[in-house]
mmCIF file of C-alpha atoms in Angstrom:
data_model
loop_
_atom_site.group_PDB
_atom_site.id
_atom_site.type_symbol
_atom_site.label_atom_id
_atom_site.label_comp_id
_atom_site.label_asym_id
_atom_site.label_seq_id
_atom_site.Cartn_x
_atom_site.Cartn_y
_atom_site.Cartn_z
ATOM 1 C CA UNK A 68 101.791 47.224 232.879
ATOM 2 C CA UNK A 69 103.697 43.920 233.258
ATOM 3 C CA UNK A 70 107.027 43.098 231.704
ATOM 4 C CA UNK A 71 105.382 41.284 228.794
ATOM 5 C CA UNK A 72 103.282 44.341 227.996
ATOM 6 C CA UNK A 73 106.296 46.615 228.233
ATOM 7 C CA UNK A 74 108.239 44.406 225.824
ATOM 8 C CA UNK A 75 105.355 44.352 223.366
ATOM 9 C CA UNK A 76 105.185 48.132 223.553
ATOM 10 C CA UNK A 77 108.944 48.339 222.958
ATOM 11 C CA UNK A 78 108.647 46.181 219.849
ATOM 12 C CA UNK A 79 105.681 48.138 218.551
ATOM 13 C CA UNK A 80 107.627 51.390 218.862
ATOM 14 C CA UNK A 81 110.005 50.153 216.153
ATOM 15 C CA UNK A 82 108.640 51.543 212.901
ATOM 16 C CA UNK A 83 107.750 49.035 210.231
ATOM 17 C CA UNK A 84 109.287 51.326 207.594
ATOM 18 C CA UNK A 85 111.857 54.044 208.131
ATOM 19 C CA UNK A 86 114.676 55.984 206.444
ATOM 20 C CA UNK A 87 118.111 55.745 208.072
ATOM 21 C CA UNK A 88 121.636 56.910 207.297
ATOM 22 C CA UNK A 89 124.145 54.187 208.262
ATOM 23 C CA UNK A 90 124.587 51.701 205.394
ATOM 24 C CA UNK A 91 128.107 50.614 206.366
ATOM 25 C CA UNK A 92 127.311 46.912 206.924
ATOM 26 C CA UNK A 93 124.997 46.530 203.919
ATOM 27 C CA UNK A 94 126.065 43.740 201.562
ATOM 28 C CA UNK A 95 125.866 46.009 198.509
ATOM 29 C CA UNK A 96 127.409 49.087 200.141
ATOM 30 C CA UNK A 97 130.515 48.740 197.971
ATOM 31 C CA UNK A 98 128.518 49.306 194.784
ATOM 32 C CA UNK A 99 129.075 52.730 193.148
ATOM 33 C CA UNK A 100 127.138 55.418 194.977
ATOM 34 C CA UNK A 101 124.158 56.983 193.176
ATOM 35 C CA UNK A 102 124.513 60.594 192.109
ATOM 36 C CA UNK A 103 121.821 63.005 193.170
ATOM 37 C CA UNK A 104 121.250 66.704 193.651
ATOM 38 C CA UNK A 105 118.612 68.644 195.454
ATOM 39 C CA UNK A 106 117.043 68.261 198.919
ATOM 40 C CA UNK A 107 118.196 65.522 201.256
ATOM 41 C CA UNK A 108 116.769 64.037 204.410
ATOM 42 C CA UNK A 109 113.866 61.813 205.266
ATOM 43 C CA UNK A 110 111.005 64.108 204.272
ATOM 44 C CA UNK A 111 112.506 64.999 200.946
ATOM 45 C CA UNK A 112 113.396 61.396 200.215
ATOM 46 C CA UNK A 113 109.984 59.977 200.968
ATOM 47 C CA UNK A 114 108.357 62.728 198.951
ATOM 48 C CA UNK A 115 110.502 61.777 195.992
ATOM 49 C CA UNK A 116 112.085 65.241 195.675
ATOM 50 C CA UNK A 117 115.255 64.032 193.975
ATOM 51 C CA UNK A 118 116.783 65.664 190.944
ATOM 52 C CA UNK A 119 120.013 65.486 189.008
ATOM 53 C CA UNK A 120 122.009 62.697 187.399
ATOM 54 C CA UNK A 121 120.165 59.883 189.086
ATOM 55 C CA UNK A 122 121.284 56.336 189.755
ATOM 56 C CA UNK A 123 124.486 55.779 187.775
ATOM 57 C CA UNK A 124 122.985 55.598 184.262
ATOM 58 C CA UNK A 125 119.370 55.330 185.312
ATOM 59 C CA UNK A 126 118.406 58.970 185.501
ATOM 60 C CA UNK A 127 115.477 60.568 187.256
ATOM 61 C CA UNK A 128 113.089 57.858 186.060
ATOM 62 C CA UNK A 129 114.817 55.261 188.234
ATOM 63 C CA UNK A 130 114.729 57.579 191.239
ATOM 64 C CA UNK A 131 111.005 58.175 190.837
ATOM 65 C CA UNK A 132 110.367 54.454 190.577
ATOM 66 C CA UNK A 133 112.326 53.798 193.762
ATOM 67 C CA UNK A 134 110.401 56.524 195.571
ATOM 68 C CA UNK A 135 107.213 54.830 194.426
ATOM 69 C CA UNK A 136 108.518 51.574 195.916
ATOM 70 C CA UNK A 137 109.208 53.361 199.190
ATOM 71 C CA UNK A 138 105.618 54.612 199.371
ATOM 72 C CA UNK A 139 104.211 51.154 198.619
ATOM 73 C CA UNK A 140 106.311 49.605 201.378
ATOM 74 C CA UNK A 141 105.514 52.341 203.866
ATOM 75 C CA UNK A 142 101.756 51.850 203.436
ATOM 76 C CA UNK A 143 101.427 48.110 202.817
ATOM 77 C CA UNK A 144 104.024 46.131 204.761
ATOM 78 C CA UNK A 145 102.502 43.214 206.704
ATOM 79 C CA UNK A 146 103.067 43.019 210.459
ATOM 80 C CA UNK A 147 105.878 40.483 210.111
ATOM 81 C CA UNK A 148 108.124 42.394 207.684
ATOM 82 C CA UNK A 149 110.215 45.460 208.584
ATOM 83 C CA UNK A 150 112.195 47.607 206.156
ATOM 84 C CA UNK A 151 114.939 50.223 206.367
ATOM 85 C CA UNK A 152 115.963 52.397 203.407
ATOM 86 C CA UNK A 153 118.869 54.840 203.259
ATOM 87 C CA UNK A 154 118.723 58.574 202.697
ATOM 88 C CA UNK A 155 122.186 58.692 201.109
ATOM 89 C CA UNK A 156 121.871 55.390 199.235
ATOM 90 C CA UNK A 157 118.404 55.212 197.735
ATOM 91 C CA UNK A 158 119.567 52.212 195.714
ATOM 92 C CA UNK A 159 119.882 50.086 198.892
ATOM 93 C CA UNK A 160 117.282 48.537 201.165
ATOM 94 C CA UNK A 161 117.295 46.094 204.091
ATOM 95 C CA UNK A 162 114.386 43.947 205.235
ATOM 96 C CA UNK A 163 113.780 41.480 208.051
ATOM 97 C CA UNK A 164 111.104 38.792 207.892
ATOM 98 C CA UNK A 165 109.749 37.259 211.088
ATOM 99 C CA UNK A 166 109.348 33.490 210.772
ATOM 100 C CA UNK A 167 105.684 32.552 210.673
ATOM 101 C CA UNK A 168 103.864 30.240 213.088
ATOM 102 C CA UNK A 169 103.258 26.781 211.647
ATOM 103 C CA UNK A 170 106.677 26.705 209.967
ATOM 104 C CA UNK A 171 110.094 25.533 211.237
ATOM 105 C CA UNK A 172 111.144 29.191 210.977
ATOM 106 C CA UNK A 173 108.695 30.364 213.657
ATOM 107 C CA UNK A 174 109.911 33.138 215.975
ATOM 108 C CA UNK A 175 113.140 33.573 213.971
ATOM 109 C CA UNK A 176 114.453 36.702 212.229
ATOM 110 C CA UNK A 177 115.710 36.497 208.648
ATOM 111 C CA UNK A 178 117.502 39.463 207.095
ATOM 112 C CA UNK A 179 117.801 40.358 203.413
ATOM 113 C CA UNK A 180 119.836 43.119 201.748
ATOM 114 C CA UNK A 181 118.494 44.482 198.454
ATOM 115 C CA UNK A 182 119.983 46.725 195.773
ATOM 116 C CA UNK A 183 118.196 48.394 192.869
ATOM 117 C CA UNK A 184 120.044 48.049 189.525
ATOM 118 C CA UNK A 185 120.816 51.171 187.520
ATOM 119 C CA UNK A 186 118.086 50.351 184.984
ATOM 120 C CA UNK A 187 115.395 49.489 187.552
ATOM 121 C CA UNK A 188 112.658 48.292 187.021
ATOM 122 C CA UNK A 189 113.840 46.778 183.745
ATOM 123 C CA UNK A 190 115.657 44.258 185.931
ATOM 124 C CA UNK A 191 114.557 42.990 189.358
ATOM 125 C CA UNK A 192 116.391 44.049 192.524
ATOM 126 C CA UNK A 193 119.426 42.072 193.625
ATOM 127 C CA UNK A 194 118.786 40.222 196.899
ATOM 128 C CA UNK A 195 121.319 38.822 199.371
ATOM 129 C CA UNK A 196 120.271 36.693 202.342
ATOM 130 C CA UNK A 197 122.220 37.195 205.583
ATOM 131 C CA UNK A 198 122.977 33.467 205.924
ATOM 132 C CA UNK A 199 125.913 33.323 208.385
ATOM 133 C CA UNK A 200 127.220 30.549 206.146
ATOM 134 C CA UNK A 201 124.203 28.285 206.750
ATOM 135 C CA UNK A 202 121.645 26.927 204.302
ATOM 136 C CA UNK A 203 118.263 26.596 205.954
ATOM 137 C CA UNK A 204 116.194 26.411 202.779
ATOM 138 C CA UNK A 205 116.632 24.968 199.282
ATOM 139 C CA UNK A 206 116.092 28.490 197.897
ATOM 140 C CA UNK A 207 118.504 30.233 200.285
ATOM 141 C CA UNK A 208 122.127 29.289 199.714
ATOM 142 C CA UNK A 209 124.905 29.383 202.298
ATOM 143 C CA UNK A 210 126.591 32.119 200.229
ATOM 144 C CA UNK A 211 123.447 34.277 200.521
ATOM 145 C CA UNK A 212 122.062 33.660 197.040
ATOM 146 C CA UNK A 213 118.268 33.782 196.837
ATOM 147 C CA UNK A 214 116.639 31.582 194.191
ATOM 148 C CA UNK A 215 113.208 32.880 193.236
ATOM 149 C CA UNK A 216 111.405 33.087 189.909
ATOM 150 C CA UNK A 217 110.322 36.646 190.676
ATOM 151 C CA UNK A 218 113.992 37.630 190.897
ATOM 152 C CA UNK A 219 114.817 35.802 187.657
ATOM 153 C CA UNK A 220 117.263 33.665 189.647
ATOM 154 C CA UNK A 221 115.192 30.526 189.152
ATOM 155 C CA UNK A 222 113.237 29.068 186.277
ATOM 156 C CA UNK A 223 109.497 29.496 186.235
ATOM 157 C CA UNK A 224 106.461 30.349 184.171
ATOM 158 C CA UNK A 225 106.349 33.751 182.502
ATOM 159 C CA UNK A 226 103.690 34.917 184.941
ATOM 160 C CA UNK A 227 105.992 34.047 187.857
ATOM 161 C CA UNK A 228 108.950 36.063 186.602
ATOM 162 C CA UNK A 229 109.760 39.733 187.101
ATOM 163 C CA UNK A 230 107.442 42.057 185.200
ATOM 164 C CA UNK A 231 108.849 45.624 184.989
ATOM 165 C CA UNK A 232 105.360 47.038 184.584
ATOM 166 C CA UNK A 233 103.814 45.352 187.608
ATOM 167 C CA UNK A 234 106.313 43.676 189.953
ATOM 168 C CA UNK A 235 107.381 45.394 193.189
ATOM 169 C CA UNK A 236 109.792 44.941 196.070
ATOM 170 C CA UNK A 237 106.815 44.284 198.336
ATOM 171 C CA UNK A 238 105.898 41.306 196.141
ATOM 172 C CA UNK A 239 109.474 40.036 196.430
ATOM 173 C CA UNK A 240 109.444 40.185 200.226
ATOM 174 C CA UNK A 241 105.994 38.625 200.587
ATOM 175 C CA UNK A 242 106.977 35.871 198.122
ATOM 176 C CA UNK A 243 110.067 35.024 200.164
ATOM 177 C CA UNK A 244 107.943 34.846 203.297
ATOM 178 C CA UNK A 245 105.149 32.750 201.780
ATOM 179 C CA UNK A 246 106.908 30.594 199.187
ATOM 180 C CA UNK A 247 110.381 30.166 200.692
ATOM 181 C CA UNK A 248 110.033 30.336 204.486
ATOM 182 C CA UNK A 249 107.079 27.969 204.423
ATOM 183 C CA UNK A 250 105.659 25.019 206.359
ATOM 184 C CA UNK A 251 107.523 22.275 204.472
ATOM 185 C CA UNK A 252 110.599 23.782 202.793
ATOM 186 C CA UNK A 253 111.903 20.318 201.844
ATOM 187 C CA UNK A 254 109.429 20.311 198.966
ATOM 188 C CA UNK A 255 111.023 23.460 197.536
ATOM 189 C CA UNK A 256 113.835 21.197 196.360
ATOM 190 C CA UNK A 257 113.362 20.149 192.710
ATOM 191 C CA UNK A 258 112.461 16.475 192.460
ATOM 192 C CA UNK A 259 111.633 16.220 196.169
ATOM 193 C CA UNK A 260 108.400 14.346 195.489
ATOM 194 C CA UNK A 261 104.822 15.153 196.417
ATOM 195 C CA UNK A 262 102.960 16.012 199.594
ATOM 196 C CA UNK A 263 101.322 13.130 201.412
ATOM 197 C CA UNK A 264 103.641 10.331 200.310
ATOM 198 C CA UNK A 265 104.983 8.630 203.453
ATOM 199 C CA UNK A 266 108.593 8.534 202.288
ATOM 200 C CA UNK A 267 108.712 12.180 201.296
ATOM 201 C CA UNK A 268 106.859 13.314 204.405
ATOM 202 C CA UNK A 269 109.444 11.512 206.539
ATOM 203 C CA UNK A 270 112.220 13.290 204.652
ATOM 204 C CA UNK A 271 110.371 16.573 205.101
ATOM 205 C CA UNK A 272 110.128 16.007 208.845
ATOM 206 C CA UNK A 273 113.881 15.358 209.046
ATOM 207 C CA UNK A 274 114.538 18.491 206.983
ATOM 208 C CA UNK A 275 112.365 20.562 209.326
ATOM 209 C CA UNK A 276 114.451 19.340 212.252
ATOM 210 C CA UNK A 277 117.592 20.639 210.534
ATOM 211 C CA UNK A 278 115.875 23.911 209.659
ATOM 212 C CA UNK A 279 114.806 24.567 213.251
ATOM 213 C CA UNK A 280 118.351 23.930 214.473
ATOM 214 C CA UNK A 281 119.724 26.399 211.920
ATOM 215 C CA UNK A 282 116.992 28.901 212.779
ATOM 216 C CA UNK A 283 118.082 28.754 216.441
ATOM 217 C CA UNK A 284 121.708 29.255 215.392
ATOM 218 C CA UNK A 285 120.640 32.211 213.246
ATOM 219 C CA UNK A 286 118.973 33.729 216.313
ATOM 220 C CA UNK A 287 122.251 33.433 218.229
ATOM 221 C CA UNK A 288 124.169 35.129 215.417
ATOM 222 C CA UNK A 289 121.591 37.931 215.227
ATOM 223 C CA UNK A 290 121.786 38.553 218.975
ATOM 224 C CA UNK A 291 125.587 38.624 218.976
ATOM 225 C CA UNK A 292 125.879 40.852 215.903
ATOM 226 C CA UNK A 293 122.554 42.481 215.007
ATOM 227 C CA UNK A 294 122.399 44.239 211.620
ATOM 228 C CA UNK A 295 122.780 48.007 211.857
ATOM 229 C CA UNK A 296 119.586 49.995 212.371
ATOM 230 C CA UNK A 297 117.813 46.859 213.663
ATOM 231 C CA UNK A 298 119.598 46.512 217.010
ATOM 232 C CA UNK A 299 116.623 47.600 219.180
ATOM 233 C CA UNK A 300 114.232 45.422 217.220
ATOM 234 C CA UNK A 301 116.387 42.283 217.460
ATOM 235 C CA UNK A 302 116.799 42.747 221.213
ATOM 236 C CA UNK A 303 113.090 43.363 221.869
ATOM 237 C CA UNK A 304 111.980 40.554 219.573
ATOM 238 C CA UNK A 305 114.041 37.878 221.318
ATOM 239 C CA UNK A 306 113.159 39.167 224.785
ATOM 240 C CA UNK A 307 109.510 38.625 223.841
ATOM 241 C CA UNK A 308 109.978 35.300 222.032
ATOM 242 C CA UNK A 309 112.640 33.706 224.271
ATOM 243 C CA UNK A 310 110.251 31.601 226.349
ATOM 244 C CA UNK A 311 108.364 30.336 223.307
ATOM 245 C CA UNK A 312 111.589 29.345 221.524
ATOM 246 C CA UNK A 313 112.945 27.471 224.562
ATOM 247 C CA UNK A 314 109.621 25.717 225.156
ATOM 248 C CA UNK A 315 109.545 24.666 221.501
ATOM 249 C CA UNK A 316 113.063 23.246 221.821
ATOM 250 C CA UNK A 317 111.891 20.999 224.647
ATOM 251 C CA UNK A 318 108.645 19.994 222.945
ATOM 252 C CA UNK A 319 110.406 19.047 219.721
ATOM 253 C CA UNK A 320 113.355 17.255 221.315
ATOM 254 C CA UNK A 321 111.109 15.042 223.455
ATOM 255 C CA UNK A 322 108.859 14.273 220.508
ATOM 256 C CA UNK A 323 105.764 15.792 222.097
ATOM 257 C CA UNK A 324 105.202 17.948 219.033
ATOM 258 C CA UNK A 325 106.255 17.693 215.412
ATOM 259 C CA UNK A 326 108.774 20.404 214.458
ATOM 260 C CA UNK A 327 107.007 23.556 213.192
ATOM 261 C CA UNK A 328 103.753 23.026 215.081
ATOM 262 C CA UNK A 329 104.478 24.363 218.541
ATOM 263 C CA UNK A 330 102.674 27.437 219.785
ATOM 264 C CA UNK A 331 102.571 29.397 223.011
ATOM 265 C CA UNK A 332 99.166 29.749 224.585
ATOM 266 C CA UNK A 333 99.339 33.157 226.218
ATOM 267 C CA UNK A 334 95.758 32.904 227.414
ATOM 268 C CA UNK A 335 96.568 30.936 230.548
ATOM 269 C CA UNK A 336 100.308 31.468 230.791
ATOM 270 C CA UNK A 337 101.136 27.863 229.894
ATOM 271 C CA UNK A 338 103.066 26.561 226.927
ATOM 272 C CA UNK A 339 100.957 24.030 225.060
ATOM 273 C CA UNK A 340 101.319 21.979 221.904
ATOM 274 C CA UNK A 341 99.091 22.737 218.956
ATOM 275 C CA UNK A 342 96.297 20.203 218.789
ATOM 276 C CA UNK A 343 96.065 19.818 215.010
ATOM 277 C CA UNK A 344 96.604 16.418 213.403
ATOM 278 C CA UNK A 345 99.771 17.781 211.779
ATOM 279 C CA UNK A 346 101.341 18.224 215.213
ATOM 280 C CA UNK A 347 100.926 14.633 216.437
ATOM 281 C CA UNK A 348 103.655 13.131 218.602
ATOM 282 C CA UNK A 349 106.706 11.875 216.738
ATOM 283 C CA UNK A 350 110.046 10.270 217.461
ATOM 284 C CA UNK A 351 112.695 12.980 217.234
ATOM 285 C CA UNK A 352 115.896 11.779 215.628
ATOM 286 C CA UNK A 353 118.959 11.155 217.773
ATOM 287 C CA UNK A 354 120.874 13.782 215.793
ATOM 288 C CA UNK A 355 118.181 16.391 216.434
ATOM 289 C CA UNK A 356 118.113 15.611 220.166
ATOM 290 C CA UNK A 357 121.885 16.005 220.302
ATOM 291 C CA UNK A 358 121.693 19.339 218.502
ATOM 292 C CA UNK A 359 118.997 20.591 220.857
ATOM 293 C CA UNK A 360 120.957 19.526 223.934
ATOM 294 C CA UNK A 361 123.969 21.466 222.630
ATOM 295 C CA UNK A 362 122.037 24.569 221.534
ATOM 296 C CA UNK A 363 119.639 24.897 224.450
ATOM 297 C CA UNK A 364 122.161 26.176 227.043
ATOM 298 C CA UNK A 365 123.568 28.593 224.463
ATOM 299 C CA UNK A 366 120.089 29.970 223.828
ATOM 300 C CA UNK A 367 119.363 30.275 227.555
ATOM 301 C CA UNK A 368 122.621 32.164 228.113
ATOM 302 C CA UNK A 369 122.051 34.463 225.127
ATOM 303 C CA UNK A 370 118.444 35.209 226.091
ATOM 304 C CA UNK A 371 119.444 35.935 229.693
ATOM 305 C CA UNK A 372 122.203 38.261 228.527
ATOM 306 C CA UNK A 373 119.638 39.991 226.319
ATOM 307 C CA UNK A 374 117.444 40.647 229.357
ATOM 308 C CA UNK A 375 114.741 38.032 228.854
ATOM 309 C CA UNK A 376 112.768 36.824 231.878
ATOM 310 C CA UNK A 377 112.939 33.046 231.498
ATOM 311 C CA UNK A 378 110.836 31.954 234.446
ATOM 312 C CA UNK A 379 111.228 28.211 235.045
ATOM 313 C CA UNK A 380 113.515 27.555 232.113
ATOM 314 C CA UNK A 381 116.823 25.983 233.192
ATOM 315 C CA UNK A 382 120.266 25.797 231.645
ATOM 316 C CA UNK A 383 119.951 22.226 230.401
ATOM 317 C CA UNK A 384 117.308 20.527 228.303
ATOM 318 C CA UNK A 385 115.687 17.737 230.359
ATOM 319 C CA UNK A 386 116.443 14.853 228.053
ATOM 320 C CA UNK A 387 119.035 12.939 230.052
ATOM 321 C CA UNK A 388 116.625 12.048 232.865
ATOM 322 C CA UNK A 389 114.000 10.785 230.449
ATOM 323 C CA UNK A 390 116.586 8.759 228.547
ATOM 324 C CA UNK A 391 117.900 7.238 231.793
ATOM 325 C CA UNK A 392 114.373 6.381 232.902
ATOM 326 C CA UNK A 393 113.673 4.795 229.545
ATOM 327 C CA UNK A 394 116.889 2.774 229.704
ATOM 328 C CA UNK A 395 116.017 1.598 233.251
ATOM 329 C CA UNK A 396 112.608 0.403 232.111
ATOM 330 C CA UNK A 397 114.179 -1.381 229.156
ATOM 331 C CA UNK A 398 116.751 -3.107 231.391
ATOM 332 C CA UNK A 399 114.037 -4.147 233.831
ATOM 333 C CA UNK A 400 111.994 -5.540 230.976
ATOM 334 C CA UNK A 401 114.996 -7.468 229.683
ATOM 335 C CA UNK A 402 115.606 -9.012 233.118
ATOM 336 C CA UNK A 403 111.994 -10.125 233.284
ATOM 337 C CA UNK A 404 112.169 -11.685 229.842
ATOM 338 C CA UNK A 405 115.424 -13.472 230.796
ATOM 339 C CA UNK A 406 113.787 -15.058 233.851
ATOM 340 C CA UNK A 407 110.908 -16.354 231.734
ATOM 341 C CA UNK A 408 113.291 -17.576 229.036
ATOM 342 C CA UNK A 409 115.417 -19.484 231.586
ATOM 343 C CA UNK A 410 112.337 -21.213 233.009
ATOM 344 C CA UNK A 411 111.235 -22.287 229.545
ATOM 345 C CA UNK A 412 114.714 -23.530 228.661
ATOM 346 C CA UNK A 413 114.928 -25.450 231.956
ATOM 347 C CA UNK A 414 111.651 -27.166 231.229
ATOM 348 C CA UNK A 415 112.834 -28.176 227.765
ATOM 349 C CA UNK A 416 116.117 -29.515 229.191
ATOM 350 C CA UNK A 417 114.178 -31.540 231.724
ATOM 351 C CA UNK A 418 112.011 -33.086 229.041
ATOM 352 C CA UNK A 419 115.070 -33.922 226.914
ATOM 353 C CA UNK A 420 116.991 -35.335 229.903
ATOM 354 C CA UNK A 421 119.655 -32.630 229.667
ATOM 355 C CA UNK A 422 119.174 -31.186 233.140
ATOM 356 C CA UNK A 423 122.419 -31.226 235.135
ATOM 357 C CA UNK A 424 122.728 -33.159 238.379
ATOM 358 C CA UNK A 425 123.123 -30.058 240.493
ATOM 359 C CA UNK A 426 119.756 -28.850 239.320
ATOM 360 C CA UNK A 427 120.994 -25.877 237.302
ATOM 361 C CA UNK A 428 120.052 -25.375 233.713
ATOM 362 C CA UNK A 429 122.439 -25.047 230.804
ATOM 363 C CA UNK A 430 122.663 -22.293 228.258
ATOM 364 C CA UNK A 431 120.752 -21.822 225.054
ATOM 365 C CA UNK A 432 123.836 -23.010 223.158
ATOM 366 C CA UNK A 433 123.784 -26.261 225.138
ATOM 367 C CA UNK A 434 120.197 -26.926 224.131
ATOM 368 C CA UNK A 435 121.124 -26.260 220.512
ATOM 369 C CA UNK A 436 123.938 -28.733 220.764
#
């Protein structure tokens, strides 16, 4: 088995759902601890064998509902969402969502801490995004606030809001993945306009550039300080995805592919751009190129430290050479145009009798005079 296969196996060994004990870095860990009596441990917890005073004022009914949520998550989580719950804090939960292909969040990891209120499910869970002080989506604030109708933190139709009789944590997580971390997050902003309009699409493209930069920075933060109980997963994930992320950086910065539409073709070992019309070549902004040039060596260093095999990837993004080549061609073109312009001006001077005795031509200003 090659290294790629071994890494895939390592990632697959990380359970999609599991019960853990260390909640020390959870955002809501400072909330009052639930009271419970009876059996403890993973088996008892998953089976819902809790008894006693329950969650603060919630009682056994809240505990049973949370156990039901655990079972739903354990059986129905999609491949790109992983969850950890806590045997001593059944009111807390942590989830990570893998950024989907076809979005500017691709190959990234996005962590969310959840807490069940004491009257759950009368109220939706509280959700805090692990933002590192960055806002990479209109619905995800730099302070970690998550705006979503299903959480009652954003306005919406009645059918979109939390329904105690039907809504679940699984729906919350899938909604964040599908509705928030989507292909064109710019349009999540109220009043952002409509799809297809040239002006708004241009703004959306610029927003996606910013999002990808922040997604790369989020990856660096996650590698340096992975959330507890997800350390092996974070390490394995970025060892597997390192080459694809670096290749995307180069493809986007050089304008070969529109941000969000890069994919790695593992069939032949080459990194290729997606061929859809949405991924057509574009002019990357100067700001984005500068950000990529600054981030790329940091990503290479972090991925190497994490044990990734980077193959032909180098420390610096190859933009300088292309820029220099472009500037040389431009200068050469300007010289050619100047020669032609001087010949034309000389001919005009000759016709007007303004040619100097020594045979040289004057300047454009002289002709004007």
